Short mmCIF file of C-alpha atoms in Angstrom, two decimals:
data_model
loop_
_atom_site.label_atom_id
_atom_site.label_comp_id
_atom_site.label_asym_id
_atom_site.label_seq_id
_atom_site.Cartn_x
_atom_site.Cartn_y
_atom_site.Cartn_z
CA LYS A 109 0.00 0.00 0.00
CA PHE A 110 1.02 3.59 -0.59
CA TYR A 111 -0.05 6.54 1.51
CA ARG A 112 -0.08 10.20 0.56
CA GLN A 113 1.55 12.47 3.10
CA ARG A 114 -0.53 15.61 3.44
CA SER A 115 1.71 17.69 5.68
CA GLY A 116 5.17 17.73 7.15
CA LEU A 117 8.31 16.06 5.92
CA PRO A 118 9.06 12.36 5.50
CA MET A 119 10.63 10.72 8.55
CA GLY A 120 14.06 9.26 7.82
CA ASP A 121 14.68 11.31 4.68
CA SER A 122 18.17 12.83 4.87
CA CYS A 123 16.99 16.29 3.82
CA SER A 124 14.05 16.48 6.29
CA PRO A 125 16.05 17.78 9.31
CA LYS A 126 17.72 20.47 7.19
CA LEU A 127 14.43 21.59 5.67
CA ALA A 128 12.72 21.61 9.08
CA ASN A 129 15.59 23.62 10.53
CA PHE A 130 15.40 26.12 7.67
CA TYR A 131 11.61 26.41 7.96
CA LEU A 132 11.79 27.02 11.71
CA HIS A 133 14.54 29.60 11.18
CA VAL A 134 12.32 31.54 8.78
CA LEU A 135 9.39 31.37 11.22
CA GLU A 136 11.54 32.54 14.13
CA LYS A 137 13.48 35.26 12.39
CA GLU A 138 10.88 38.00 12.44
CA ARG A 139 8.93 37.25 15.61
CA ILE A 140 11.79 36.18 17.84
CA GLY A 141 14.10 38.79 16.29
CA ASP A 142 11.78 41.56 17.45
CA LEU A 143 11.93 40.29 21.05
CA ILE A 144 15.71 40.19 20.87
CA LYS A 145 15.92 43.71 19.43
CA ASN A 146 13.64 45.21 22.07
CA GLY A 147 15.58 43.50 24.89
CA THR A 148 12.87 41.10 26.07
CA ILE A 149 15.02 38.12 25.07
CA LEU A 150 18.55 38.45 26.44
CA GLY A 151 19.95 35.20 25.05
CA TYR A 152 18.72 32.75 22.44
CA LYS A 153 20.12 29.45 21.15
CA ARG A 154 18.34 26.74 19.17
CA PHE A 155 19.63 23.28 18.34
CA GLN A 156 17.21 21.50 15.99
CA ASP A 157 13.91 21.63 17.89
CA ASP A 158 15.35 22.48 21.32
CA THR A 159 15.56 26.15 22.18
CA PHE A 160 17.26 27.82 25.13
CA VAL A 161 15.99 31.32 25.91
CA VAL A 162 17.11 33.78 28.57
CA TYR A 163 14.54 36.52 28.99
CA LYS A 164 13.66 39.38 31.32
CA LYS A 165 11.76 38.50 34.48
CA GLY A 166 8.01 38.74 34.12
CA TYR A 167 7.92 38.01 30.38
CA SER A 168 7.35 34.24 30.37
CA ASP A 169 3.75 34.57 29.13
CA ILE A 170 4.85 36.74 26.19
CA ILE A 171 7.66 34.30 25.35
CA GLN A 172 5.31 31.29 25.56
CA SER A 173 2.62 32.91 23.40
CA THR A 174 5.14 34.13 20.81
CA PHE A 175 6.60 30.66 20.36
CA SER A 176 3.17 29.02 20.37
CA ALA A 177 2.03 31.38 17.60
CA LEU A 178 4.89 30.44 15.25
CA HIS A 179 2.80 27.69 13.61
CA GLU A 180 -0.39 25.84 14.55
CA SER A 181 1.24 22.41 14.19
CA LEU A 182 4.11 23.18 16.58
CA GLU A 183 3.69 22.02 20.14
CA ILE A 184 5.69 24.26 22.46
CA THR A 185 6.61 23.32 26.02
CA MET A 186 8.48 25.56 28.43
CA GLU A 187 10.73 24.26 31.16
CA LYS A 188 11.93 26.61 33.85
CA PRO A 189 14.98 26.01 36.04
CA GLY A 190 14.46 24.19 39.30
CA PRO A 191 16.66 24.32 42.39
CA ASN A 192 19.35 22.29 40.59
CA GLY A 193 19.21 24.28 37.37
CA LEU A 194 17.86 23.37 33.95
CA VAL A 195 18.90 20.44 31.80
CA PHE A 196 19.32 21.42 28.13
CA LEU A 197 20.77 18.88 25.69
CA ASP A 198 24.01 17.66 27.34
CA PHE A 199 24.22 20.57 29.78
CA CYS A 200 22.97 21.50 33.18
CA ILE A 201 22.57 25.29 33.31
CA TYR A 202 22.23 27.05 36.63
CA GLU A 203 22.62 30.48 38.17
CA LYS A 204 25.54 31.18 40.47
CA ASN A 205 26.18 34.65 41.90
CA GLY A 206 23.99 36.27 39.25
CA GLN A 207 25.79 34.54 36.35
CA LEU A 208 24.77 31.56 34.24
CA GLU A 209 27.02 28.54 34.75
CA ILE A 210 27.08 25.54 32.44
CA MET A 211 28.08 22.05 33.49
CA ASN A 212 28.39 18.98 31.28
CA LYS A 213 25.48 16.75 32.29
CA ASN A 214 27.08 13.55 31.01
CA LYS A 215 30.52 14.06 32.50
CA HIS A 216 30.50 10.65 34.13
CA SER A 217 28.77 8.66 31.39
CA VAL A 218 30.72 5.59 30.29
CA PRO A 219 30.90 4.46 26.66
CA MET A 220 30.30 0.84 25.77
CA HIS A 221 33.30 -1.46 26.19
CA PHE A 222 35.06 -1.81 22.84
CA SER A 223 35.93 -5.52 22.98
CA VAL A 224 33.11 -6.84 25.20
CA ASP A 225 29.95 -5.13 23.92
CA THR A 226 28.49 -6.72 20.80
CA ALA A 227 27.33 -3.53 19.12
CA PRO A 228 28.53 -2.98 15.53
CA LEU A 229 31.86 -1.20 15.08
CA SER A 230 30.09 1.65 13.28
CA MET A 231 27.96 2.29 16.39
CA LYS A 232 31.01 2.30 18.67
CA LYS A 233 32.80 4.75 16.37
CA GLY A 234 29.62 6.83 16.11
CA LEU A 235 29.41 7.21 19.90
CA LEU A 236 32.98 8.47 20.01
CA ILE A 237 32.55 10.89 17.09
CA SER A 238 29.24 12.20 18.51
CA GLU A 239 30.79 12.94 21.89
CA LEU A 240 33.73 14.71 20.24
CA LYS A 241 31.40 16.81 18.03
CA ARG A 242 29.25 17.79 21.02
CA SER A 243 32.42 19.01 22.73
CA ILE A 244 33.08 21.39 19.85
CA HIS A 245 29.68 23.01 20.39
CA LYS A 246 30.30 23.34 24.13
CA HIS A 247 33.77 24.89 24.02
CA THR A 248 34.76 28.01 22.13
CA LYS A 249 38.36 28.15 23.35
CA ASP A 250 40.94 25.71 21.97
CA GLU A 251 42.45 25.25 25.44
CA THR A 252 39.21 24.03 27.02
CA LEU A 253 38.34 21.99 23.92
CA ASN A 254 41.69 20.19 23.99
CA LYS A 255 41.21 19.49 27.70
CA GLN A 256 37.78 18.04 26.94
CA PHE A 257 39.22 15.92 24.09
CA SER A 258 41.86 14.61 26.51
CA GLU A 259 39.17 13.63 29.03
CA ILE A 260 37.16 11.88 26.31
CA LYS A 261 40.28 10.08 25.09
CA ASN A 262 41.03 8.78 28.60
CA LYS A 263 37.42 7.72 29.11
CA TYR A 264 37.39 5.71 25.87
CA LEU A 265 40.86 4.24 26.48
CA ALA A 266 39.54 2.92 29.79
CA GLN A 267 36.89 1.06 27.77
CA GLN A 268 39.57 -0.54 25.56
CA TYR A 269 38.99 1.64 22.50
CA PRO A 270 42.13 1.54 20.31
CA GLN A 271 44.27 4.64 20.87
CA LYS A 272 44.77 5.11 17.12
CA LEU A 273 40.97 5.08 16.54
CA ILE A 274 40.49 7.74 19.21
CA GLU A 275 43.33 9.95 17.94
CA ASN A 276 42.17 9.65 14.31
CA SER A 277 38.62 10.52 15.39
CA ILE A 278 39.85 13.60 17.26
CA GLU A 279 41.84 14.74 14.21
CA LYS A 280 38.84 14.16 11.92
CA VAL A 281 36.54 16.21 14.16
CA LYS A 282 39.14 19.01 14.42
CA LYS A 283 39.53 19.02 10.63
CA ASP A 284 35.75 19.13 10.12
CA LYS A 285 35.52 22.02 12.63
CA LYS A 286 38.20 23.95 10.76
CA GLU A 287 36.49 23.36 7.39
CA ASP A 288 33.10 24.38 8.80
CA SER A 289 34.65 27.55 10.20
CA VAL A 290 36.22 28.44 6.84
CA ASN A 291 32.96 27.72 4.97
CA TRP A 292 30.97 29.83 7.42
CA LYS A 293 33.35 32.78 7.01
CA GLN A 294 33.14 32.51 3.20
CA GLU A 295 29.31 32.45 3.29
CA LYS A 296 29.22 35.48 5.58
#
């Protein structure tokens, strides 16, 4: 049987996430941009369909209604920080002395054992690469990024991952970061 899709994008299609991201960007640009310009939103970061917003006190209803009005098919939920902060992606974000602090939520997570776990090699490599790529998005300074890479390397070595695989993965991610940076500057 064949079914006609009447709305949305096909699940599993490689271009769907990019198109959805572009569509959401266009929806956000005007409405959210106005709140940033007038100072209601103090900080704004979106990763795919997860958005982190820092806004002035007393404006949560305006923020909620603005996001909810972006499109009738979008379901918007708002999570506010609790006593231990707010979990966003791989981070725990909390306030300390009037400043936002960010802590890696998964600092103590352990990868699967390289020689014992029966997962395919591609999955084991994928876990390593994903963790390295997430580190790039968390750290803007080379010094802290290299420290994070060193911690990841030690964590994976402890799980019997081959040193050469780890080092090659780190170099690949660094190379991809450098190429992305050059491409972004050229597009700008």
